[in-house]
PDB file of C-alpha atoms in Angstrom:
ATOM      1  CA  MET A   8     269.173 -96.214 208.472  1.00  0.00           C
ATOM      2  CA  GLU A   9     270.547 -98.985 206.284  1.00  0.00           C
ATOM      3  CA  LEU A  10     271.292 -96.445 203.510  1.00  0.00           C
ATOM      4  CA  LEU A  11     273.260 -94.342 206.010  1.00  0.00           C
ATOM      5  CA  SER A  12     275.230 -97.317 207.220  1.00  0.00           C
ATOM      6  CA  ALA A  13     275.959 -98.364 203.641  1.00  0.00           C
ATOM      7  CA  LEU A  14     276.938 -94.811 202.769  1.00  0.00           C
ATOM      8  CA  SER A  15     279.248 -94.597 205.828  1.00  0.00           C
ATOM      9  CA  LEU A  16     280.829 -97.868 204.923  1.00  0.00           C
ATOM     10  CA  GLY A  17     281.448 -96.768 201.409  1.00  0.00           C
ATOM     11  CA  GLU A  18     283.010 -93.535 202.636  1.00  0.00           C
ATOM     12  CA  LEU A  19     285.155 -95.459 205.169  1.00  0.00           C
ATOM     13  CA  ALA A  20     286.279 -97.864 202.359  1.00  0.00           C
ATOM     14  CA  LEU A  21     287.055 -94.878 200.069  1.00  0.00           C
ATOM     15  CA  SER A  22     288.937 -93.052 202.828  1.00  0.00           C
ATOM     16  CA  PHE A  23     290.831 -96.191 203.684  1.00  0.00           C
ATOM     17  CA  SER A  24     291.905 -96.790 200.048  1.00  0.00           C
ATOM     18  CA  ARG A  25     293.359 -93.237 199.834  1.00  0.00           C
ATOM     19  CA  VAL A  26     295.564 -93.590 202.965  1.00  0.00           C
ATOM     20  CA  PRO A  27     299.207 -93.007 201.869  1.00  0.00           C
ATOM     21  CA  LEU A  28     301.506 -95.989 202.359  1.00  0.00           C
ATOM     22  CA  PHE A  29     304.786 -94.104 202.720  1.00  0.00           C
ATOM     23  CA  PRO A  30     306.393 -93.864 205.169  1.00  0.00           C
ATOM     24  CA  VAL A  31     304.503 -95.556 208.014  1.00  0.00           C
ATOM     25  CA  PHE A  32     302.980 -98.630 206.204  1.00  0.00           C
ATOM     26  CA  ASP A  33     306.109 -99.140 204.039  1.00  0.00           C
ATOM     27  CA  LEU A  34     308.293 -98.950 207.138  1.00  0.00           C
ATOM     28  CA  SER A  35     306.186-101.773 208.666  1.00  0.00           C
ATOM     29  CA  TYR A  36     306.487-103.797 205.462  1.00  0.00           C
ATOM     30  CA  PHE A  37     310.259-103.442 205.439  1.00  0.00           C
ATOM     31  CA  ILE A  38     310.608-104.332 209.155  1.00  0.00           C
ATOM     32  CA  VAL A  39     308.517-107.600 208.890  1.00  0.00           C
ATOM     33  CA  SER A  40     310.206-108.553 205.495  1.00  0.00           C
ATOM     34  CA  ILE A  41     313.739-108.178 206.901  1.00  0.00           C
ATOM     35  CA  LEU A  42     312.654-109.847 210.067  1.00  0.00           C
ATOM     36  CA  TYR A  43     311.857-112.915 208.099  1.00  0.00           C
ATOM     37  CA  LEU A  44     315.229-112.686 206.447  1.00  0.00           C
ATOM     38  CA  LYS A  45     316.997-112.717 209.827  1.00  0.00           C
ATOM     39  CA  TYR A  46     315.019-115.817 210.804  1.00  0.00           C
ATOM     40  CA  GLU A  47     316.672-117.697 208.085  1.00  0.00           C
ATOM     41  CA  PRO A  48     319.513-120.124 209.173  1.00  0.00           C
ATOM     42  CA  GLY A  49     322.860-118.446 208.597  1.00  0.00           C
ATOM     43  CA  ALA A  50     321.459-115.024 207.809  1.00  0.00           C
ATOM     44  CA  VAL A  51     323.239-113.381 210.809  1.00  0.00           C
ATOM     45  CA  GLU A  52     326.582-114.868 209.954  1.00  0.00           C
ATOM     46  CA  LEU A  53     326.145-113.816 206.339  1.00  0.00           C
ATOM     47  CA  ALA A  54     325.467-110.233 207.415  1.00  0.00           C
ATOM     48  CA  ARG A  55     328.785-110.292 209.409  1.00  0.00           C
ATOM     49  CA  ARG A  56     330.905-111.833 206.823  1.00  0.00           C
ATOM     50  CA  HIS A  57     329.327-110.557 203.539  1.00  0.00           C
ATOM     51  CA  PRO A  58     327.277-107.487 204.315  1.00  0.00           C
ATOM     52  CA  MET A  59     326.763-106.626 200.637  1.00  0.00           C
ATOM     53  CA  ALA A  60     325.203-110.059 199.923  1.00  0.00           C
ATOM     54  CA  SER A  61     322.993-109.633 203.020  1.00  0.00           C
ATOM     55  CA  TRP A  62     321.953-106.179 201.898  1.00  0.00           C
ATOM     56  CA  LEU A  63     320.968-107.440 198.392  1.00  0.00           C
ATOM     57  CA  CYS A  64     318.910-110.162 200.084  1.00  0.00           C
ATOM     58  CA  ALA A  65     317.149-107.577 202.132  1.00  0.00           C
ATOM     59  CA  MET A  66     316.332-105.549 199.045  1.00  0.00           C
ATOM     60  CA  LEU A  67     314.893-108.617 197.398  1.00  0.00           C
ATOM     61  CA  HIS A  68     312.666-109.199 200.492  1.00  0.00           C
ATOM     62  CA  CYS A  69     311.560-105.595 200.280  1.00  0.00           C
ATOM     63  CA  PHE A  70     311.265-104.977 196.505  1.00  0.00           C
ATOM     64  CA  GLY A  71     311.160-108.505 195.012  1.00  0.00           C
ATOM     65  CA  SER A  72     307.553-108.145 193.994  1.00  0.00           C
ATOM     66  CA  TYR A  73     308.276-105.014 191.952  1.00  0.00           C
ATOM     67  CA  ILE A  74     311.184-106.720 190.199  1.00  0.00           C
ATOM     68  CA  LEU A  75     309.007-109.779 189.183  1.00  0.00           C
ATOM     69  CA  ALA A  76     306.093-107.488 188.112  1.00  0.00           C
ATOM     70  CA  ASP A  77     308.431-105.421 185.889  1.00  0.00           C
ATOM     71  CA  LEU A  78     309.903-108.654 184.391  1.00  0.00           C
ATOM     72  CA  LEU A  79     306.426-109.866 183.481  1.00  0.00           C
ATOM     73  CA  LEU A  80     305.464-106.559 181.885  1.00  0.00           C
ATOM     74  CA  GLY A  81     308.830-105.970 180.004  1.00  0.00           C
ATOM     75  CA  GLU A  82     309.795-102.915 182.036  1.00  0.00           C
ATOM     76  CA  PRO A  83     313.254-102.117 183.528  1.00  0.00           C
ATOM     77  CA  LEU A  84     313.807-104.491 186.472  1.00  0.00           C
ATOM     78  CA  ILE A  85     315.770-101.747 188.362  1.00  0.00           C
ATOM     79  CA  ASP A  86     313.121 -99.145 187.867  1.00  0.00           C
ATOM     80  CA  TYR A  87     311.849 -99.153 191.452  1.00  0.00           C
ATOM     81  CA  PHE A  88     315.255 -98.547 192.848  1.00  0.00           C
ATOM     82  CA  SER A  89     315.060 -95.066 191.521  1.00  0.00           C
ATOM     83  CA  ASN A  90     312.822 -94.346 194.559  1.00  0.00           C
ATOM     84  CA  ASN A  91     315.578 -93.161 196.781  1.00  0.00           C
ATOM     85  CA  SER A  92     313.430 -92.634 199.851  1.00  0.00           C
ATOM     86  CA  SER A  93     312.216 -96.260 199.962  1.00  0.00           C
ATOM     87  CA  VAL A  94     315.577 -97.725 199.319  1.00  0.00           C
ATOM     88  CA  LEU A  95     317.224 -95.559 202.018  1.00  0.00           C
ATOM     89  CA  LEU A  96     314.383 -96.458 204.453  1.00  0.00           C
ATOM     90  CA  ALA A  97     314.749-100.201 203.732  1.00  0.00           C
ATOM     91  CA  SER A  98     318.504-100.075 204.054  1.00  0.00           C
ATOM     92  CA  ALA A  99     318.214 -98.311 207.407  1.00  0.00           C
ATOM     93  CA  VAL A 100     315.816-100.963 208.641  1.00  0.00           C
ATOM     94  CA  TRP A 101     318.278-103.708 207.437  1.00  0.00           C
ATOM     95  CA  TYR A 102     321.231-102.085 209.316  1.00  0.00           C
ATOM     96  CA  LEU A 103     319.273-101.627 212.554  1.00  0.00           C
ATOM     97  CA  ILE A 104     317.925-105.190 212.531  1.00  0.00           C
ATOM     98  CA  PHE A 105     321.259-106.725 211.922  1.00  0.00           C
ATOM     99  CA  PHE A 106     323.746-104.320 213.386  1.00  0.00           C
ATOM    100  CA  CYS A 107     322.071-102.369 216.181  1.00  0.00           C
ATOM    101  CA  PRO A 108     324.063-102.510 219.402  1.00  0.00           C
ATOM    102  CA  LEU A 109     322.804-105.280 221.732  1.00  0.00           C
ATOM    103  CA  ASP A 110     320.117-106.050 219.155  1.00  0.00           C
ATOM    104  CA  LEU A 111     317.930-103.488 220.748  1.00  0.00           C
ATOM    105  CA  PHE A 112     315.997-102.649 217.523  1.00  0.00           C
ATOM    106  CA  TYR A 113     315.448-106.393 216.741  1.00  0.00           C
ATOM    107  CA  LYS A 114     314.235-107.103 220.316  1.00  0.00           C
ATOM    108  CA  CYS A 115     311.753-104.213 220.213  1.00  0.00           C
ATOM    109  CA  VAL A 116     310.262-105.116 216.854  1.00  0.00           C
ATOM    110  CA  CYS A 117     310.133-108.833 217.745  1.00  0.00           C
ATOM    111  CA  PHE A 118     308.059-108.088 220.890  1.00  0.00           C
ATOM    112  CA  LEU A 119     304.914-109.895 219.954  1.00  0.00           C
ATOM    113  CA  PRO A 120     302.262-107.091 220.512  1.00  0.00           C
ATOM    114  CA  VAL A 121     304.546-104.646 218.445  1.00  0.00           C
ATOM    115  CA  LYS A 122     305.175-107.352 215.776  1.00  0.00           C
ATOM    116  CA  LEU A 123     301.371-108.027 215.383  1.00  0.00           C
ATOM    117  CA  ILE A 124     300.859-104.292 214.578  1.00  0.00           C
ATOM    118  CA  PHE A 125     303.585-104.374 211.939  1.00  0.00           C
ATOM    119  CA  VAL A 126     302.235-107.635 210.493  1.00  0.00           C
ATOM    120  CA  ALA A 127     298.793-106.014 210.247  1.00  0.00           C
ATOM    121  CA  MET A 128     300.195-102.929 208.485  1.00  0.00           C
ATOM    122  CA  LYS A 129     302.242-105.156 206.050  1.00  0.00           C
ATOM    123  CA  GLU A 130     298.997-106.822 204.897  1.00  0.00           C
ATOM    124  CA  VAL A 131     297.566-103.387 204.105  1.00  0.00           C
ATOM    125  CA  VAL A 132     300.530-102.809 201.774  1.00  0.00           C
ATOM    126  CA  ARG A 133     300.188-106.314 200.229  1.00  0.00           C
ATOM    127  CA  VAL A 134     296.573-105.843 199.269  1.00  0.00           C
ATOM    128  CA  ARG A 135     297.219-102.375 197.889  1.00  0.00           C
ATOM    129  CA  LYS A 136     300.150-103.728 195.794  1.00  0.00           C
ATOM    130  CA  ILE A 137     297.888-106.436 194.300  1.00  0.00           C
ATOM    131  CA  ALA A 138     295.300-103.797 193.383  1.00  0.00           C
ATOM    132  CA  VAL A 139     297.857-101.395 191.841  1.00  0.00           C
ATOM    133  CA  GLY A 140     299.597-104.339 190.024  1.00  0.00           C
ATOM    134  CA  ILE A 141     296.381-105.408 188.362  1.00  0.00           C
ATOM    135  CA  HIS A 142     295.487-101.800 187.388  1.00  0.00           C
ATOM    136  CA  HIS A 143     298.876-101.426 185.915  1.00  0.00           C
ATOM    137  CA  ALA A 144     298.690-104.699 183.932  1.00  0.00           C
ATOM    138  CA  HIS A 145     295.143-103.722 182.749  1.00  0.00           C
ATOM    139  CA  HIS A 146     296.674-100.529 181.373  1.00  0.00           C
ATOM    140  CA  HIS A 147     298.864-102.563 179.095  1.00  0.00           C
ATOM    141  CA  TYR A 148     296.607-105.632 178.402  1.00  0.00           C
ATOM    142  CA  HIS A 149     292.950-104.640 178.547  1.00  0.00           C
ATOM    143  CA  HIS A 150     291.711-108.066 177.937  1.00  0.00           C
ATOM    144  CA  GLY A 151     294.659-110.155 179.268  1.00  0.00           C
ATOM    145  CA  TRP A 152     293.062-111.682 182.294  1.00  0.00           C
ATOM    146  CA  PHE A 153     295.819-114.119 182.927  1.00  0.00           C
ATOM    147  CA  VAL A 154     298.394-111.289 182.642  1.00  0.00           C
ATOM    148  CA  MET A 155     296.576-109.287 185.181  1.00  0.00           C
ATOM    149  CA  ILE A 156     296.273-112.218 187.593  1.00  0.00           C
ATOM    150  CA  ALA A 157     299.886-113.079 187.211  1.00  0.00           C
ATOM    151  CA  THR A 158     300.953-109.503 187.769  1.00  0.00           C
ATOM    152  CA  GLY A 159     298.745-109.080 190.845  1.00  0.00           C
ATOM    153  CA  TRP A 160     299.947-112.378 192.228  1.00  0.00           C
ATOM    154  CA  VAL A 161     303.650-111.558 191.973  1.00  0.00           C
ATOM    155  CA  LYS A 162     302.939-108.083 193.374  1.00  0.00           C
ATOM    156  CA  GLY A 163     301.454-109.741 196.473  1.00  0.00           C
ATOM    157  CA  SER A 164     303.895-112.557 196.969  1.00  0.00           C
ATOM    158  CA  GLY A 165     306.898-111.848 194.812  1.00  0.00           C
ATOM    159  CA  VAL A 166     309.310-112.172 197.627  1.00  0.00           C
ATOM    160  CA  ALA A 167     308.181-115.809 198.249  1.00  0.00           C
ATOM    161  CA  LEU A 168     308.053-116.663 194.578  1.00  0.00           C
ATOM    162  CA  MET A 169     311.651-115.689 194.086  1.00  0.00           C
ATOM    163  CA  SER A 170     312.885-117.339 197.363  1.00  0.00           C
ATOM    164  CA  ASN A 171     315.167-119.767 195.549  1.00  0.00           C
ATOM    165  CA  PHE A 172     317.067-117.010 193.820  1.00  0.00           C
ATOM    166  CA  GLU A 173     317.307-115.198 197.168  1.00  0.00           C
ATOM    167  CA  GLN A 174     318.714-118.296 198.674  1.00  0.00           C
ATOM    168  CA  LEU A 175     321.372-118.492 195.997  1.00  0.00           C
ATOM    169  CA  LEU A 176     322.645-115.004 197.074  1.00  0.00           C
ATOM    170  CA  ARG A 177     323.102-116.506 200.612  1.00  0.00           C
ATOM    171  CA  GLY A 178     324.917-119.559 199.234  1.00  0.00           C
ATOM    172  CA  VAL A 179     322.044-121.942 199.845  1.00  0.00           C
ATOM    173  CA  TRP A 180     320.431-124.180 197.252  1.00  0.00           C
ATOM    174  CA  LYS A 181     317.115-125.881 198.398  1.00  0.00           C
ATOM    175  CA  PRO A 182     314.993-126.572 195.368  1.00  0.00           C
ATOM    176  CA  GLU A 183     312.577-128.588 197.505  1.00  0.00           C
ATOM    177  CA  THR A 184     311.567-125.245 199.196  1.00  0.00           C
ATOM    178  CA  ASN A 185     310.074-123.942 195.859  1.00  0.00           C
ATOM    179  CA  GLU A 186     307.035-121.824 196.865  1.00  0.00           C
ATOM    180  CA  ILE A 187     305.036-123.100 193.859  1.00  0.00           C
ATOM    181  CA  LEU A 188     305.339-126.590 195.303  1.00  0.00           C
ATOM    182  CA  HIS A 189     304.613-125.548 198.825  1.00  0.00           C
ATOM    183  CA  MET A 190     302.477-122.499 198.824  1.00  0.00           C
ATOM    184  CA  SER A 191     302.080-120.515 202.058  1.00  0.00           C
ATOM    185  CA  PHE A 192     299.016-118.714 203.108  1.00  0.00           C
ATOM    186  CA  PRO A 193     300.217-115.267 201.826  1.00  0.00           C
ATOM    187  CA  THR A 194     300.974-116.795 198.435  1.00  0.00           C
ATOM    188  CA  LYS A 195     297.578-118.491 198.148  1.00  0.00           C
ATOM    189  CA  ALA A 196     295.814-115.426 199.342  1.00  0.00           C
ATOM    190  CA  SER A 197     297.565-113.232 196.928  1.00  0.00           C
ATOM    191  CA  LEU A 198     296.527-115.529 194.046  1.00  0.00           C
ATOM    192  CA  TYR A 199     292.824-115.601 195.163  1.00  0.00           C
ATOM    193  CA  GLY A 200     292.946-111.872 195.653  1.00  0.00           C
ATOM    194  CA  ALA A 201     294.500-111.302 192.212  1.00  0.00           C
ATOM    195  CA  VAL A 202     291.531-113.221 190.784  1.00  0.00           C
ATOM    196  CA  LEU A 203     288.975-111.123 192.690  1.00  0.00           C
ATOM    197  CA  PHE A 204     290.671-107.832 191.770  1.00  0.00           C
ATOM    198  CA  THR A 205     290.880-108.858 188.146  1.00  0.00           C
ATOM    199  CA  LEU A 206     287.146-109.652 188.068  1.00  0.00           C
ATOM    200  CA  GLN A 207     286.512-106.247 189.575  1.00  0.00           C
ATOM    201  CA  GLN A 208     288.855-104.450 187.175  1.00  0.00           C
ATOM    202  CA  THR A 209     287.076-106.116 184.165  1.00  0.00           C
ATOM    203  CA  ARG A 210     283.690-105.269 185.701  1.00  0.00           C
ATOM    204  CA  TRP A 211     282.615-108.829 186.286  1.00  0.00           C
ATOM    205  CA  LEU A 212     282.457-108.323 190.100  1.00  0.00           C
ATOM    206  CA  PRO A 213     279.894-105.689 190.966  1.00  0.00           C
ATOM    207  CA  VAL A 214     281.716-103.957 193.706  1.00  0.00           C
ATOM    208  CA  SER A 215     283.882-100.838 193.943  1.00  0.00           C
ATOM    209  CA  LYS A 216     287.609-101.199 194.121  1.00  0.00           C
ATOM    210  CA  ALA A 217     287.715 -99.262 197.354  1.00  0.00           C
ATOM    211  CA  SER A 218     285.205-101.582 198.973  1.00  0.00           C
ATOM    212  CA  LEU A 219     287.050-104.622 197.698  1.00  0.00           C
ATOM    213  CA  ILE A 220     290.429-103.239 199.042  1.00  0.00           C
ATOM    214  CA  PHE A 221     288.795-102.708 202.367  1.00  0.00           C
ATOM    215  CA  ILE A 222     287.082-106.065 202.743  1.00  0.00           C
ATOM    216  CA  PHE A 223     290.100-108.057 201.430  1.00  0.00           C
ATOM    217  CA  THR A 224     292.427-106.094 203.665  1.00  0.00           C
ATOM    218  CA  MET A 225     290.376-106.870 206.738  1.00  0.00           C
ATOM    219  CA  PHE A 226     290.373-110.521 205.817  1.00  0.00           C
ATOM    220  CA  MET A 227     294.150-110.605 205.272  1.00  0.00           C
ATOM    221  CA  VAL A 228     294.886-108.657 208.497  1.00  0.00           C
ATOM    222  CA  SER A 229     292.617-110.884 210.608  1.00  0.00           C
ATOM    223  CA  CYS A 230     294.076-114.236 209.259  1.00  0.00           C
ATOM    224  CA  LYS A 231     297.720-113.081 209.300  1.00  0.00           C
ATOM    225  CA  VAL A 232     297.547-111.570 212.787  1.00  0.00           C
ATOM    226  CA  PHE A 233     295.896-114.654 214.129  1.00  0.00           C
ATOM    227  CA  LEU A 234     298.448-117.050 212.501  1.00  0.00           C
ATOM    228  CA  THR A 235     301.323-114.982 213.766  1.00  0.00           C
ATOM    229  CA  ALA A 236     299.948-114.722 217.313  1.00  0.00           C
ATOM    230  CA  THR A 237     299.400-118.458 217.472  1.00  0.00           C
ATOM    231  CA  HIS A 238     302.667-119.333 215.698  1.00  0.00           C
ATOM    232  CA  SER A 239     300.654-121.381 213.180  1.00  0.00           C
ATOM    233  CA  HIS A 240     301.831-122.337 209.700  1.00  0.00           C
ATOM    234  CA  SER A 241     298.345-123.590 208.592  1.00  0.00           C
ATOM    235  CA  SER A 242     296.187-121.906 206.065  1.00  0.00           C
ATOM    236  CA  PRO A 243     292.531-120.909 206.453  1.00  0.00           C
ATOM    237  CA  PHE A 244     292.074-122.343 202.908  1.00  0.00           C
ATOM    238  CA  ASP A 245     293.076-125.868 204.021  1.00  0.00           C
ATOM    239  CA  VAL A 246     289.589-126.931 205.019  1.00  0.00           C
ATOM    240  CA  LEU A 247     288.015-125.699 201.767  1.00  0.00           C
ATOM    241  CA  GLU A 248     290.812-127.111 199.614  1.00  0.00           C
ATOM    242  CA  SER A 249     290.421-130.556 201.265  1.00  0.00           C
ATOM    243  CA  TYR A 250     286.937-130.756 199.878  1.00  0.00           C
ATOM    244  CA  ILE A 251     287.389-129.066 196.506  1.00  0.00           C
ATOM    245  CA  CYS A 252     290.749-130.408 195.378  1.00  0.00           C
ATOM    246  CA  PRO A 253     289.878-134.138 195.496  1.00  0.00           C
ATOM    247  CA  VAL A 254     286.675-133.467 193.435  1.00  0.00           C
ATOM    248  CA  LEU A 255     288.516-131.305 190.785  1.00  0.00           C
ATOM    249  CA  PHE A 256     292.004-132.959 190.701  1.00  0.00           C
ATOM    250  CA  GLY A 257     291.567-136.364 192.333  1.00  0.00           C
ATOM    251  CA  THR A 258     293.097-137.656 195.551  1.00  0.00           C
ATOM    252  CA  ALA A 259     296.720-136.839 194.778  1.00  0.00           C
ATOM    253  CA  LEU A 260     298.021-137.942 198.088  1.00  0.00           C
ATOM    254  CA  VAL A 261     296.400-141.347 197.916  1.00  0.00           C
ATOM    255  CA  GLY A 262     297.646-141.696 194.368  1.00  0.00           C
ATOM    256  CA  ASP A 263     301.176-140.964 195.300  1.00  0.00           C
ATOM    257  CA  HIS A 264     301.028-143.407 198.255  1.00  0.00           C
ATOM    258  CA  HIS A 265     299.612-146.193 196.010  1.00  0.00           C
ATOM    259  CA  HIS A 266     302.319-145.453 193.547  1.00  0.00           C
ATOM    260  CA  ASP A 267     304.986-145.825 196.155  1.00  0.00           C
ATOM    261  CA  ASN A 268     303.581-149.049 197.405  1.00  0.00           C
ATOM    262  CA  HIS A 269     303.163-150.237 193.930  1.00  0.00           C
ATOM    263  CA  GLY A 270     306.789-149.511 193.234  1.00  0.00           C
ATOM    264  CA  GLY A 271     307.760-151.307 196.437  1.00  0.00           C
ATOM    265  CA  ALA A 272     305.776-154.333 195.506  1.00  0.00           C
ATOM    266  CA  HIS A 273     307.505-154.479 192.169  1.00  0.00           C
ATOM    267  CA  GLY A 274     310.815-154.172 193.844  1.00  0.00           C
ATOM    268  CA  GLY A 275     309.962-157.018 196.268  1.00  0.00           C
ATOM    269  CA  SER A 276     308.634-159.334 193.510  1.00  0.00           C
ATOM    270  CA  HIS A 277     311.517-158.702 191.117  1.00  0.00           C
ATOM    271  CA  GLY A 278     314.134-158.481 193.805  1.00  0.00           C
ATOM    272  CA  GLY A 279     315.340-161.981 193.483  1.00  0.00           C
ATOM    273  CA  SER A 280     315.870-161.662 189.724  1.00  0.00           C
ATOM    274  CA  GLY A 281     317.067-158.086 189.580  1.00  0.00           C
ATOM    275  CA  PRO A 282     320.848-157.725 188.832  1.00  0.00           C
ATOM    276  CA  GLY A 283     321.433-155.398 191.703  1.00  0.00           C
ATOM    277  CA  SER A 284     319.482-157.225 194.429  1.00  0.00           C
ATOM    278  CA  PRO A 285     321.038-159.138 197.320  1.00  0.00           C
ATOM    279  CA  HIS A 286     319.391-162.379 196.282  1.00  0.00           C
ATOM    280  CA  SER A 287     320.878-162.077 192.929  1.00  0.00           C
ATOM    281  CA  ALA A 288     324.361-161.522 194.293  1.00  0.00           C
ATOM    282  CA  MET A 289     324.042-164.595 196.648  1.00  0.00           C
ATOM    283  CA  ALA A 290     322.765-166.702 193.812  1.00  0.00           C
ATOM    284  CA  THR A 291     325.767-165.627 191.614  1.00  0.00           C
ATOM    285  CA  LYS A 292     328.081-166.270 194.475  1.00  0.00           C
ATOM    286  CA  SER A 293     326.836-169.735 195.138  1.00  0.00           C
ATOM    287  CA  LYS A 294     326.909-170.623 191.507  1.00  0.00           C
ATOM    288  CA  GLU A 295     330.562-169.589 191.421  1.00  0.00           C
ATOM    289  CA  GLU A 296     331.306-171.616 194.493  1.00  0.00           C
ATOM    290  CA  LEU A 297     329.538-174.698 193.025  1.00  0.00           C
ATOM    291  CA  SER A 298     331.414-174.361 189.788  1.00  0.00           C
ATOM    292  CA  GLU A 299     334.677-173.970 191.688  1.00  0.00           C
ATOM    293  CA  GLY A 300     333.996-177.078 193.771  1.00  0.00           C
ATOM    294  CA  SER A 301     333.115-179.162 190.700  1.00  0.00           C
ATOM    295  CA  ARG A 302     336.179-177.891 188.962  1.00  0.00           C
ATOM    296  CA  LYS A 303     338.379-179.020 191.917  1.00  0.00           C
ATOM    297  CA  LYS A 304     336.701-182.404 192.031  1.00  0.00           C
ATOM    298  CA  LYS A 305     337.466-182.938 188.319  1.00  0.00           C
ATOM    299  CA  THR A 306     341.082-181.899 188.910  1.00  0.00           C
ATOM    300  CA  LYS A 307     341.428-184.403 191.700  1.00  0.00           C
ATOM    301  CA  LYS A 308     340.005-187.141 189.545  1.00  0.00           C
ATOM    302  CA  ALA A 309     342.315-186.234 186.756  1.00  0.00           C
ATOM    303  CA  ASP A 310     345.272-186.350 189.192  1.00  0.00           C
TER     304      ASP A 310
END
């Protein structure tokens, strides 16, 4: 009985890994990606005033991961744009989300039950892109573990990793929003998934690729749907990282706080003698007034 259940699970995973992504899953990926673009402040005004810039931003949201992966592997950055069907489908989604009369299309896809379906289908595409990216990198670098991890990572979260460049196209510059500094759940999950798929690709993880795709997809779909339904920006990895990171990397937050207090204490202790402090300015002013008073007294005596 256990053998039959394992066999059926393996067949299910194999069938799931062979499901074609185009057009249904890719359509969901484009819808959710461009929805996030419309959520950005000023994105609607940009589409009205500068539709070409808005279209380019939408294409980066849809195909940014392919561009970054091609950049890492030294392939033509514009190679994926030769896929006319995908580009036309993404362009149609962009037009409907931003310019559909009465925002009907936007309101339909934003309806939470419908949006959750699209979010789940987007995660299917994300995991498949990570697996394909690592397989592609392994074809060029058989023993390049870090190359495979990096390629799979940008395949899964390339849009977020190049968010600063996308912001420049919208005339916005916010370096503090760098995804490397503030990783979201999809970015972290893509990194961890890239490590798992790299171990599987190099045969250090004794599991089939189809099974790993199925298991990791179920994990990503469950987490992302729950976070979207609850409007949460937290990460399921936060609890685990709160225990592991202080052990491996030290208590960074406490260290930064201590550094700030230390700097403040230095500022307070040396504030009276610092050239730019208020006490220094008052002391200089009082010295000048005393010297001016003594000079006037000497002048009166001389008179």
